[in-house]
PDB file of C-alpha atoms in Angstrom:
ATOM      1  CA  UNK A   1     -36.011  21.227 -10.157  1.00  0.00           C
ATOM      2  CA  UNK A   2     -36.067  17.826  -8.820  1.00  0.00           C
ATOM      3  CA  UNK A   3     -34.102  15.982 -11.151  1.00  0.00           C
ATOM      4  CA  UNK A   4     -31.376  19.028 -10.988  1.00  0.00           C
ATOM      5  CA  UNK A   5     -30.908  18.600  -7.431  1.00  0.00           C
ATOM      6  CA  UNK A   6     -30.745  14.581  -7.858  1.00  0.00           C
ATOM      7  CA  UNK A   7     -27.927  15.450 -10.466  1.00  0.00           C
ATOM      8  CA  UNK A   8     -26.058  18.085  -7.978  1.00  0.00           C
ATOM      9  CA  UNK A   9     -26.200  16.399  -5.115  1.00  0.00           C
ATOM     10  CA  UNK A  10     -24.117  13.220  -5.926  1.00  0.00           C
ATOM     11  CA  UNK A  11     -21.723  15.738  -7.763  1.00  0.00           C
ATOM     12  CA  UNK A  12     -21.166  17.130  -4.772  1.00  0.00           C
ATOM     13  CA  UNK A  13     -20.400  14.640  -2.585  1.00  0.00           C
ATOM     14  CA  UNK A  14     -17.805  13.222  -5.359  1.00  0.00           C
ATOM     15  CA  UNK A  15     -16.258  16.837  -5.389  1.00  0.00           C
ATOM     16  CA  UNK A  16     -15.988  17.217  -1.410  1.00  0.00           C
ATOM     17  CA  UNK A  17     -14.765  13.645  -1.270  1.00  0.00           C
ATOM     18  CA  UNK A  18     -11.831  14.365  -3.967  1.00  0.00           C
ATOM     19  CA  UNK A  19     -10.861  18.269  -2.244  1.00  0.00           C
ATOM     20  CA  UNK A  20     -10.492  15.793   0.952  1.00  0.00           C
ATOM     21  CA  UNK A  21      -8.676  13.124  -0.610  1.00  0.00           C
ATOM     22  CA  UNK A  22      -6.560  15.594  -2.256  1.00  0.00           C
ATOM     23  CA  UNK A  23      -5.859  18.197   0.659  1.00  0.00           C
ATOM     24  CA  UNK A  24      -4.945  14.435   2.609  1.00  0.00           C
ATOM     25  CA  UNK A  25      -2.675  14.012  -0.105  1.00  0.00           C
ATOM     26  CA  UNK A  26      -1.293  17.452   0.057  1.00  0.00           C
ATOM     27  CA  UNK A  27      -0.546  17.802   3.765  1.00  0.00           C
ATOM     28  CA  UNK A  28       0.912  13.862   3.898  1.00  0.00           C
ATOM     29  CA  UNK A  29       3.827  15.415   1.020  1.00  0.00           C
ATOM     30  CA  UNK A  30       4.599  18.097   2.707  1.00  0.00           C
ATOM     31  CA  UNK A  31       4.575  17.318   6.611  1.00  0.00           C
ATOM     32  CA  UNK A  32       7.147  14.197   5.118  1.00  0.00           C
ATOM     33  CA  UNK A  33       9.220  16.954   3.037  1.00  0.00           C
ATOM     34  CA  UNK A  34       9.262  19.376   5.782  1.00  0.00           C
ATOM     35  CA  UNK A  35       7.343  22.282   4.931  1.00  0.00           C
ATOM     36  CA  UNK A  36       4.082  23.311   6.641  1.00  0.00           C
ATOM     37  CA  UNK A  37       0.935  22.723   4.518  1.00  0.00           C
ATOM     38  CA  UNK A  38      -0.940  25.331   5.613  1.00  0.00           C
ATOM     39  CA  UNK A  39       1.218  27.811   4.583  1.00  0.00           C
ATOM     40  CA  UNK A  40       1.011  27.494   0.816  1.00  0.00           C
ATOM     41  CA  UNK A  41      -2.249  28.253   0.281  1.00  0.00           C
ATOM     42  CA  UNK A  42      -3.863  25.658  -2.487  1.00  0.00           C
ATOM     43  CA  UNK A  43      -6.770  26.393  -4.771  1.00  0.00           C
ATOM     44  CA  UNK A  44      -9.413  24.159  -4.373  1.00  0.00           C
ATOM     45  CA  UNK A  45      -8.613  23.509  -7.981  1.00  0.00           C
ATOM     46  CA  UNK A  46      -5.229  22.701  -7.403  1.00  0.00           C
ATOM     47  CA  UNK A  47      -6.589  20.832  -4.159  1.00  0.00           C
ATOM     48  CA  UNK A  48      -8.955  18.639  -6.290  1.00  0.00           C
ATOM     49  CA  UNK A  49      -5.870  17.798  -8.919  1.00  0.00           C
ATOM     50  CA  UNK A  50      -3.694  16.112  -6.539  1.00  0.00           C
ATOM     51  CA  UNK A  51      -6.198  13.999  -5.600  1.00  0.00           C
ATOM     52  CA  UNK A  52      -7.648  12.432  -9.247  1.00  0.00           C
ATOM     53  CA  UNK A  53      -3.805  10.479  -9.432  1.00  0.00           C
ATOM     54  CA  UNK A  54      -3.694   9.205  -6.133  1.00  0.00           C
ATOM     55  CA  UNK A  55      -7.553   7.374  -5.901  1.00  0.00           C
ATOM     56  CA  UNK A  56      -7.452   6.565  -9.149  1.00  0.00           C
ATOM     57  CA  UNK A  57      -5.792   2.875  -8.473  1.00  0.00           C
ATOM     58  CA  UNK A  58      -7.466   1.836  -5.538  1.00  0.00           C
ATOM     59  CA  UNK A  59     -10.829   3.403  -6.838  1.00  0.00           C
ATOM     60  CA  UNK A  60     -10.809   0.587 -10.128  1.00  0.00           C
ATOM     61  CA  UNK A  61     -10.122  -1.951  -7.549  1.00  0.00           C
ATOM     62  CA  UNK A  62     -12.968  -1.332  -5.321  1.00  0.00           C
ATOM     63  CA  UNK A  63     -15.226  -1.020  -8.358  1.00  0.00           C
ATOM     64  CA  UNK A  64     -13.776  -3.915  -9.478  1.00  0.00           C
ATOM     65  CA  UNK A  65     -14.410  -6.231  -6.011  1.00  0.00           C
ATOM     66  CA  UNK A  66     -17.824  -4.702  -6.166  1.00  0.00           C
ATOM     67  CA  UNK A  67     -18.501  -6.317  -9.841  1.00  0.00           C
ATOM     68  CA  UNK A  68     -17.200  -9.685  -8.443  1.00  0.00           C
ATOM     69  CA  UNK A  69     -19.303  -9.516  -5.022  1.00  0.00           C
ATOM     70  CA  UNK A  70     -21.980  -8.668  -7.457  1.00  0.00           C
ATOM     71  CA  UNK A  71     -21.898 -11.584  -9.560  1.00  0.00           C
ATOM     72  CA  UNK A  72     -21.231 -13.540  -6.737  1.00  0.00           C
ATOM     73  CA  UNK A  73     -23.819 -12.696  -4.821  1.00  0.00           C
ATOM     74  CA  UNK A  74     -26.137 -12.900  -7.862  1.00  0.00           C
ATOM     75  CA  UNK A  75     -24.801 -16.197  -8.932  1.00  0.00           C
ATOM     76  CA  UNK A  76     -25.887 -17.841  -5.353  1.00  0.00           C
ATOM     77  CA  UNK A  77     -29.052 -16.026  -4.996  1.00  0.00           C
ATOM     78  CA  UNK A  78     -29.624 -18.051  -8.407  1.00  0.00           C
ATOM     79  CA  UNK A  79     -28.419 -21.268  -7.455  1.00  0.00           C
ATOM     80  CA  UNK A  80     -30.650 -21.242  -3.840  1.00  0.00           C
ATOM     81  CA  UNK A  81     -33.784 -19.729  -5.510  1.00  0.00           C
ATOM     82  CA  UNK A  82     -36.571 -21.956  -5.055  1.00  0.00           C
ATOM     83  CA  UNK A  83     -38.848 -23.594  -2.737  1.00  0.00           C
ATOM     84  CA  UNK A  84     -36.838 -27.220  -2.876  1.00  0.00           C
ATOM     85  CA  UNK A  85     -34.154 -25.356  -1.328  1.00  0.00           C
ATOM     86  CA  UNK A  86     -35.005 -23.053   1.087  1.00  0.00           C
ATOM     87  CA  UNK A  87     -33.225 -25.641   3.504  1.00  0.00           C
ATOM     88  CA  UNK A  88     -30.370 -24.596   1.525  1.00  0.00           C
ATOM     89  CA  UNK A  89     -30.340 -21.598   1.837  1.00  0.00           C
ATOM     90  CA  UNK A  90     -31.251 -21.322   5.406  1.00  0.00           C
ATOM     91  CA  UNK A  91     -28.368 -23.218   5.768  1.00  0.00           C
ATOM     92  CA  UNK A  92     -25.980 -20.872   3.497  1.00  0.00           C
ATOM     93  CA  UNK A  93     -27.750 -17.697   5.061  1.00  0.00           C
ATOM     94  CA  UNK A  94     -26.885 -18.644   9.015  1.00  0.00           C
ATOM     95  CA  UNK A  95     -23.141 -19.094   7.568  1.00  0.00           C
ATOM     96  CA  UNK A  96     -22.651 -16.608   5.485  1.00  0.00           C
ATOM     97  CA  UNK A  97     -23.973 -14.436   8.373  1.00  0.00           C
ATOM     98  CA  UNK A  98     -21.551 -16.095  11.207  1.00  0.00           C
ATOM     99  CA  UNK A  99     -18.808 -16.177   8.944  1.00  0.00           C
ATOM    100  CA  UNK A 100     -19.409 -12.107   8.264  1.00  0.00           C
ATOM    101  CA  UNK A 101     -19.702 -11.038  11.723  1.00  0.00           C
ATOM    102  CA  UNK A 102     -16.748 -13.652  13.075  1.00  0.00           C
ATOM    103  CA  UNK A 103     -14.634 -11.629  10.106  1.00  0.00           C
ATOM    104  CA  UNK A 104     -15.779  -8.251  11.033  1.00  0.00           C
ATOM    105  CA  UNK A 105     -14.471  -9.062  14.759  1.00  0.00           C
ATOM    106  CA  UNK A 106     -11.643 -10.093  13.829  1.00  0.00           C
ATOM    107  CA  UNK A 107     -11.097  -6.980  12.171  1.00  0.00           C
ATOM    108  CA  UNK A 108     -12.101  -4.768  14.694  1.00  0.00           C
ATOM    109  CA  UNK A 109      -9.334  -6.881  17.395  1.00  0.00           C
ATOM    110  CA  UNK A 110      -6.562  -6.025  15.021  1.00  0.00           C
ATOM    111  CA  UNK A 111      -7.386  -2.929  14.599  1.00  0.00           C
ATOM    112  CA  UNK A 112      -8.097  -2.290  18.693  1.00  0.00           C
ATOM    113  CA  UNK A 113      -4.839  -4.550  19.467  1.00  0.00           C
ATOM    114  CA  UNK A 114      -2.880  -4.061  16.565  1.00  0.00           C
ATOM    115  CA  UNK A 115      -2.170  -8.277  16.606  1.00  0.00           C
ATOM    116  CA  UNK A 116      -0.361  -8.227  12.828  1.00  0.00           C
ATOM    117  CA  UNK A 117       2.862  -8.612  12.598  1.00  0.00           C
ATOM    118  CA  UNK A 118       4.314  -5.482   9.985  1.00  0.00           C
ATOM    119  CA  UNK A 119       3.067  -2.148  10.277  1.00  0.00           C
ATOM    120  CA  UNK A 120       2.158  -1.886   6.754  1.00  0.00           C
ATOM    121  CA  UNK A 121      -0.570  -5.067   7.435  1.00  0.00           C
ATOM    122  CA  UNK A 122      -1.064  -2.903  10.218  1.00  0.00           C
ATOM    123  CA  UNK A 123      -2.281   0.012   8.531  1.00  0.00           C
ATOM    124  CA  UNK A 124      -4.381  -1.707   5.438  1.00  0.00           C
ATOM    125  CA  UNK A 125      -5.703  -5.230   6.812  1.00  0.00           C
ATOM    126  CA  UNK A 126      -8.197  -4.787   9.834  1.00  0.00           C
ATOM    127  CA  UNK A 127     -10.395  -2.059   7.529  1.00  0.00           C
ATOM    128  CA  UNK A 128     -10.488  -4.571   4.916  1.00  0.00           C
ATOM    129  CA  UNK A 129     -11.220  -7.621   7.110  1.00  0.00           C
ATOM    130  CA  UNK A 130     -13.501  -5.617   8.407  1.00  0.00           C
ATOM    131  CA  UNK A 131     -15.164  -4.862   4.634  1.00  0.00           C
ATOM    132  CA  UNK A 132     -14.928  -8.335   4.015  1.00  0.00           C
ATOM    133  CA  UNK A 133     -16.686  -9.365   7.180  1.00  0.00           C
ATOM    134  CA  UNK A 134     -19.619  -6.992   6.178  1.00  0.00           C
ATOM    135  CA  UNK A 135     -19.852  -8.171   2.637  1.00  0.00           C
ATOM    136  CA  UNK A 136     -20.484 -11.368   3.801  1.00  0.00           C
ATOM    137  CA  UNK A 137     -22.724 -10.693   6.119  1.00  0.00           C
ATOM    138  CA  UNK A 138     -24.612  -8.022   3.257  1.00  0.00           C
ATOM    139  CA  UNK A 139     -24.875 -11.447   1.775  1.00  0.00           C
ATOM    140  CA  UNK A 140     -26.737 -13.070   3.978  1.00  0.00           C
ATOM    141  CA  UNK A 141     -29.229 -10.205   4.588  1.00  0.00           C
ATOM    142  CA  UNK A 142     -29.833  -9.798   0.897  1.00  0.00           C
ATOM    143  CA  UNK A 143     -30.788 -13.824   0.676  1.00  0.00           C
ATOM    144  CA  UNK A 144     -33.095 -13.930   3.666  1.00  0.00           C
ATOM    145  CA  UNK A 145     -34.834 -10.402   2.673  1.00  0.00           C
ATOM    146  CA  UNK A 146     -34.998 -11.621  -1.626  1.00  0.00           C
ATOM    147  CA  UNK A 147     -36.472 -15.283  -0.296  1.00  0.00           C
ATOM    148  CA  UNK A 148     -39.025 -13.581   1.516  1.00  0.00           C
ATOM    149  CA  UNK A 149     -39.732 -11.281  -1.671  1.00  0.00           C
ATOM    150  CA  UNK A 150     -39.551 -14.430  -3.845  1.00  0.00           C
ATOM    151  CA  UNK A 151     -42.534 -15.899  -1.874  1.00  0.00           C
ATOM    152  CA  UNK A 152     -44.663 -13.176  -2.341  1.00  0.00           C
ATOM    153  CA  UNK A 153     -46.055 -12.943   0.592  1.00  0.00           C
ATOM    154  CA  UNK A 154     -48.394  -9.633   0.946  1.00  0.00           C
ATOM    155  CA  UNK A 155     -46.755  -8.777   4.436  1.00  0.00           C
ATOM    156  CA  UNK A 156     -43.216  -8.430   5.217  1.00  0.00           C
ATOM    157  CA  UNK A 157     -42.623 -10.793   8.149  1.00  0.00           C
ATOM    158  CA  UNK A 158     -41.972  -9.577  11.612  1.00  0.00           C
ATOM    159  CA  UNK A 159     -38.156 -10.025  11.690  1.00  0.00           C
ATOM    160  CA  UNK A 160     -37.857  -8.171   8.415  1.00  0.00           C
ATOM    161  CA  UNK A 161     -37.436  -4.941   9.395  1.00  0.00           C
ATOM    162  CA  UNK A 162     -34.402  -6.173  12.031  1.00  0.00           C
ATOM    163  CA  UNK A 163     -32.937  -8.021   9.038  1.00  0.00           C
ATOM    164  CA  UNK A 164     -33.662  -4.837   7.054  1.00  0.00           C
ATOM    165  CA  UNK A 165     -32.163  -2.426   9.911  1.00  0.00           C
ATOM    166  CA  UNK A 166     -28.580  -4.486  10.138  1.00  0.00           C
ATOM    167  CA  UNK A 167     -28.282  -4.908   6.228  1.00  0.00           C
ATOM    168  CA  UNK A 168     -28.103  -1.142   6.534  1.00  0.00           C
ATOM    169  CA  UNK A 169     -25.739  -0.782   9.442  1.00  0.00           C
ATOM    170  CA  UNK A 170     -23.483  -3.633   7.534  1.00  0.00           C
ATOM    171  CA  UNK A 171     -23.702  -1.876   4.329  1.00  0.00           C
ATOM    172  CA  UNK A 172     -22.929   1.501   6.591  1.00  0.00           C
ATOM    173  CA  UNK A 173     -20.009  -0.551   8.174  1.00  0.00           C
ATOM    174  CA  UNK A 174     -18.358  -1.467   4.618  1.00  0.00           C
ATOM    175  CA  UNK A 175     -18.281   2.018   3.699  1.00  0.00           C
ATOM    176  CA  UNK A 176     -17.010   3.411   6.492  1.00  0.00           C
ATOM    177  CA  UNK A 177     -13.945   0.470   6.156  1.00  0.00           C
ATOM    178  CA  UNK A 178     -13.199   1.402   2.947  1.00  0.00           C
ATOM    179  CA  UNK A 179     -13.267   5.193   3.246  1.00  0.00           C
ATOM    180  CA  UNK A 180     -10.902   4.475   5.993  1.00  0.00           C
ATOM    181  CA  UNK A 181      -8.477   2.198   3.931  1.00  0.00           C
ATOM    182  CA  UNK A 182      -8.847   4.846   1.038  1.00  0.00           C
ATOM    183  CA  UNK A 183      -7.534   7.858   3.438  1.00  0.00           C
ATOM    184  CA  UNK A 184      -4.465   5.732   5.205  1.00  0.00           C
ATOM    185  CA  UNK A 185      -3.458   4.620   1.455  1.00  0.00           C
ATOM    186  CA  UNK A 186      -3.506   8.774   0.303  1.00  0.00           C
ATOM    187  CA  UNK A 187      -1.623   9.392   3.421  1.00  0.00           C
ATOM    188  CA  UNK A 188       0.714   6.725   2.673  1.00  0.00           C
ATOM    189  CA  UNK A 189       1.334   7.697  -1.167  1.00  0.00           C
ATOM    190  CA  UNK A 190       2.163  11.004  -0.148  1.00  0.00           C
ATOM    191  CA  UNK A 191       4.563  10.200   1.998  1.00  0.00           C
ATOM    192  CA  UNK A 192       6.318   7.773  -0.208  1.00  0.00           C
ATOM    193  CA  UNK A 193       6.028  10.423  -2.765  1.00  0.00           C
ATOM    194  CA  UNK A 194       7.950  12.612  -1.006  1.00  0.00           C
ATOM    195  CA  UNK A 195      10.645  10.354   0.262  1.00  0.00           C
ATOM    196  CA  UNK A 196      11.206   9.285  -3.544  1.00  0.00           C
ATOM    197  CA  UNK A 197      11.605  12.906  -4.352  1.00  0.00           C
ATOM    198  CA  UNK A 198      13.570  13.323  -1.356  1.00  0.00           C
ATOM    199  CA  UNK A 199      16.490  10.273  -2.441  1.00  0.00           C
ATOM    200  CA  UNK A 200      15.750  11.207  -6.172  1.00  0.00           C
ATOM    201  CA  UNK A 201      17.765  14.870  -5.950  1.00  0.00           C
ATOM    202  CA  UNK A 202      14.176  16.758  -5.728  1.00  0.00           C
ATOM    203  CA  UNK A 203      13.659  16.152  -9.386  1.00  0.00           C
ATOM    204  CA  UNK A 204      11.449  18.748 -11.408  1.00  0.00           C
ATOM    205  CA  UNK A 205      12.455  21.181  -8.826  1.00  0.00           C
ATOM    206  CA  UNK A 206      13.781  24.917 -10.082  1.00  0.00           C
ATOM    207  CA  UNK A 207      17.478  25.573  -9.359  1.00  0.00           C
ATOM    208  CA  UNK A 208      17.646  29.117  -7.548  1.00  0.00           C
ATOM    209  CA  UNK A 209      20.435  31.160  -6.508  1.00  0.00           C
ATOM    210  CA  UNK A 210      19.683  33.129  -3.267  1.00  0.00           C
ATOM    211  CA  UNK A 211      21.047  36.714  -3.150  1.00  0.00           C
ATOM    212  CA  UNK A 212      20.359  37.877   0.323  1.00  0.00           C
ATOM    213  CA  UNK A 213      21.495  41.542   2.396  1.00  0.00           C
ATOM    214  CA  UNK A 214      22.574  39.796   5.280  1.00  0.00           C
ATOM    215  CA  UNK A 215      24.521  36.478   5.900  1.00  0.00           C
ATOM    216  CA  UNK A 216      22.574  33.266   5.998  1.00  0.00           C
ATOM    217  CA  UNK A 217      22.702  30.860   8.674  1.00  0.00           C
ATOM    218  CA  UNK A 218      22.048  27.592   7.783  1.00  0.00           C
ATOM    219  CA  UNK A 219      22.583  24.073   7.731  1.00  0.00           C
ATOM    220  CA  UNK A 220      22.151  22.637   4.273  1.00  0.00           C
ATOM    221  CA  UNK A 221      24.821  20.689   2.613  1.00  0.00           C
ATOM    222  CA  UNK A 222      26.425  21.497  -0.672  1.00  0.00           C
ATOM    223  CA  UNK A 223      25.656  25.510  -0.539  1.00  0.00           C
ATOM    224  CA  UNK A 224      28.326  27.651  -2.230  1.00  0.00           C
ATOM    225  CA  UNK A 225      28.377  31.227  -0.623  1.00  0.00           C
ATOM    226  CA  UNK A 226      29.762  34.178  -2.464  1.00  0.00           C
ATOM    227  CA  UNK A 227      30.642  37.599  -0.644  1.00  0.00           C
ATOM    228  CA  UNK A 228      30.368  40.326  -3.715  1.00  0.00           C
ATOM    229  CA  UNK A 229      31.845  42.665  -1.554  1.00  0.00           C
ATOM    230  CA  UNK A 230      29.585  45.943  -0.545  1.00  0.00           C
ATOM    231  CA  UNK A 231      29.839  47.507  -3.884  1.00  0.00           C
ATOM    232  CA  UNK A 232      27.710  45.581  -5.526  1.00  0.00           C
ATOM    233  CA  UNK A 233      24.360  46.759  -4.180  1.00  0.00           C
ATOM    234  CA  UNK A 234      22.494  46.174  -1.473  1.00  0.00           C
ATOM    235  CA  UNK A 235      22.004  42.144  -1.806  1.00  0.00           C
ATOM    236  CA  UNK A 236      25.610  41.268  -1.097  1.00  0.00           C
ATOM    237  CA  UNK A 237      25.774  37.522  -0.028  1.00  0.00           C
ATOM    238  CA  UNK A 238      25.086  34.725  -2.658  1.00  0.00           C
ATOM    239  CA  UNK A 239      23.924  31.048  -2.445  1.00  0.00           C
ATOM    240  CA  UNK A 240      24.072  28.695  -4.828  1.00  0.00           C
ATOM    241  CA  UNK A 241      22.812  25.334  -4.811  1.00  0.00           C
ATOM    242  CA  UNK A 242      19.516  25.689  -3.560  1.00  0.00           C
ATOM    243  CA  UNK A 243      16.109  24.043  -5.169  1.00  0.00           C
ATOM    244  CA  UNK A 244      12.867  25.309  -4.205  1.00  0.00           C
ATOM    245  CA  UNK A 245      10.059  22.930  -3.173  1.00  0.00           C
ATOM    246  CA  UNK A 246       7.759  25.353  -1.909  1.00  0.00           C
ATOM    247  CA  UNK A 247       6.315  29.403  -2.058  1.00  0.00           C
ATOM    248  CA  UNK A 248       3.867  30.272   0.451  1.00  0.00           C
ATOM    249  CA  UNK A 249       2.902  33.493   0.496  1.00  0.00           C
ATOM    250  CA  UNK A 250       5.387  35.032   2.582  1.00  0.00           C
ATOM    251  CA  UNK A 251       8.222  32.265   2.646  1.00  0.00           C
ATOM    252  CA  UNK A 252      10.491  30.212   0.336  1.00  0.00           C
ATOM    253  CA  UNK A 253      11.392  26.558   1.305  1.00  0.00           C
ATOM    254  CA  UNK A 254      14.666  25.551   0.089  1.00  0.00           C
ATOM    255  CA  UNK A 255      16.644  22.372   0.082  1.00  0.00           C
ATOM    256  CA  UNK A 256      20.541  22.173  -0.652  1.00  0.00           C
ATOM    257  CA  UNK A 257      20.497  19.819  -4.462  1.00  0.00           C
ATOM    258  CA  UNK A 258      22.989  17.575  -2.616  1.00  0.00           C
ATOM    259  CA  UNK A 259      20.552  16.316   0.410  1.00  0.00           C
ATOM    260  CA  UNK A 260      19.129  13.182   0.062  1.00  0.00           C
ATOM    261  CA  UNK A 261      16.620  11.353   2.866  1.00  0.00           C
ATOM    262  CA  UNK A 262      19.290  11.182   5.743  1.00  0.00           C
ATOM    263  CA  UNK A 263      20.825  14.287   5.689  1.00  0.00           C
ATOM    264  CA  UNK A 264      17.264  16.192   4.415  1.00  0.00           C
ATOM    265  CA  UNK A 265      17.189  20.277   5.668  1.00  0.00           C
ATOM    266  CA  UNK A 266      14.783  22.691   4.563  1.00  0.00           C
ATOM    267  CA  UNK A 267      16.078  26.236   4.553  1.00  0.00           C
ATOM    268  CA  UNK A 268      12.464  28.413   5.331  1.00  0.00           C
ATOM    269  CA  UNK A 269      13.401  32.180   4.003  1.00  0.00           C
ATOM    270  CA  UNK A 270      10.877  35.119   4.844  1.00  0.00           C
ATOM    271  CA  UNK A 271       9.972  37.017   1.668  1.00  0.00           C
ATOM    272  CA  UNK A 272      10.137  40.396   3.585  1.00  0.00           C
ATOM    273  CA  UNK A 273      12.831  42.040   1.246  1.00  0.00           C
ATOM    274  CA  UNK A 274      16.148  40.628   3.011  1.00  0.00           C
ATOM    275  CA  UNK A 275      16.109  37.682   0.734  1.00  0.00           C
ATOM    276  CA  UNK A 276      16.109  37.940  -3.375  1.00  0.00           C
ATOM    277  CA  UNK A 277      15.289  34.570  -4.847  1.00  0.00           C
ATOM    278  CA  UNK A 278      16.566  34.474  -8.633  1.00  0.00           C
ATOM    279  CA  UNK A 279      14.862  31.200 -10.441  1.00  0.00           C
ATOM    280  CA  UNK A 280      17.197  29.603 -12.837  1.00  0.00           C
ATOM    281  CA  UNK A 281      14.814  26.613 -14.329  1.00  0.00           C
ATOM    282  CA  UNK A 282      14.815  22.934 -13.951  1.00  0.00           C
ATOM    283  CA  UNK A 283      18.213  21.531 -14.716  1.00  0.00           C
TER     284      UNK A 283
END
């Protein structure tokens, strides 16, 4: 029962953290495209899909500056171990430690002040200074707490369990960085993604051809109407030109295949009966 629930219970974190990441990812697209999120109604399947593309980047580069820090840190630990140079690494430990803390306060002034000069740097830089800082400063506690393991002493010295307390609110900070940096750069992709659809024509889109009861007001450029006259049935008025983006449950969002970034209008139609929405494909 014990190992189960040590099995579920990092699954589970990793599946809330992706339905996050992805439902990030999901209302960045649309806000930017112009339809409202919360009207479409996601799976959590669908949810969890749109997130495994996005993290996937940034994820193998934080696993891969976590193999480096590793070795690194490993590496000095080596190359201080040893009674002839504990002077040594005193010396390394007080710097690594000022170094990590003067880093992580830097990080937290540009991020307060907002002191960089684009608003990309803006956006990325002060979490990851911040990460950095902590790293280094992870560093140092990990040296002072191994040297007192490597002299074997049979009782932790007094100042261990402060040393002990900020690794963990350092290692706390560095997560908390990164998870920060990870949600801005989901945000961020979605938005590009949905500009690039936006100047791209809305590619992958379905054409539709709107036949409606009652004439359409609207603003979208590039929509040919067609009055069939009021013989031919009760849907009289016809649009073409439209692409769909979005069905919620009740409404279709439609943009004119024409619009581009500038000029972008989404046409919201209730699905109440006025409207009949014929799908012609992908073209």
């Amino acid at each position: 029962m014990r190992k189960t629930a040590f099995i579920a219970a990092p699954g589970s974190i990793v599946f809330a953290l992706l339905y996050y990441f992805g439902s990030l990812y999901i209302k960045a697209y649309y806000t930017t495209l112009g339809v409202f999120p919360e009207d479409l109604g996601f799976s959590i399947q669908g949810t969890v899909a749109n997130s495994t593309d996005v993290i996937f980047l940034p994820l193998c580069l934080f696993l891969i500056g976590g193999l480096i820090s590793f070795l690194a840190l490993g590496w000095l630990a080596q190359r201080l171990d040893g009674p002839r140079r504990a002077a040594r690494r005193r010396t390394a430990i007080n710097w690594l430690l000022r170094v990590g803390v003067g880093v992580v306060l830097l990080g937290f002034v540009a991020f307060v002040w907002e002191v960089l000069p684009t608003q990309r740097a803006q956006q990325f830089l002060p979490a990851l200074t911040v990460a950095v800082g902590a790293t280094l400063a992870v560093f140092a506690v990990y040296l002072r707490l191994d040297g007192n393991a490597g002299a074997r002493r049979r009782r932790p010295l007094p100042g261990d369990r402060m040393w002990l307390a900020g690794g963990t609110l350092l290692l706390a900070l560095l997560t908390l960085s990164l998870f920060y940096d990870m949600t801005q750069y989901v945000a961020a992709v979605g938005r590009g993604d949905a500009r690039s659809d936006t100047d791209g024509g809305y590619r992958g889109t379905q054409w539709v051809v709107v036949h409606s009861r009652l004439p359409l007001a609207h603003h979208a450029p590039g929509i040919t109407p067609w009055d069939r006259g009021p013989g031919l049935g009760p849907y009289r008025y016809e649009y073409q030109g439209f692409r769909i983006i979005a069905k919620a449950p009740h409404r279709f969002y439609l943009v004119s295949h024409t619009s581009r970034w500038k000029d972008r209008v989404v046409v919201a139609l209730p699905d109440d009966g006025t409207v009949w929405v014929e799908i012609r494909g992908v073209m």
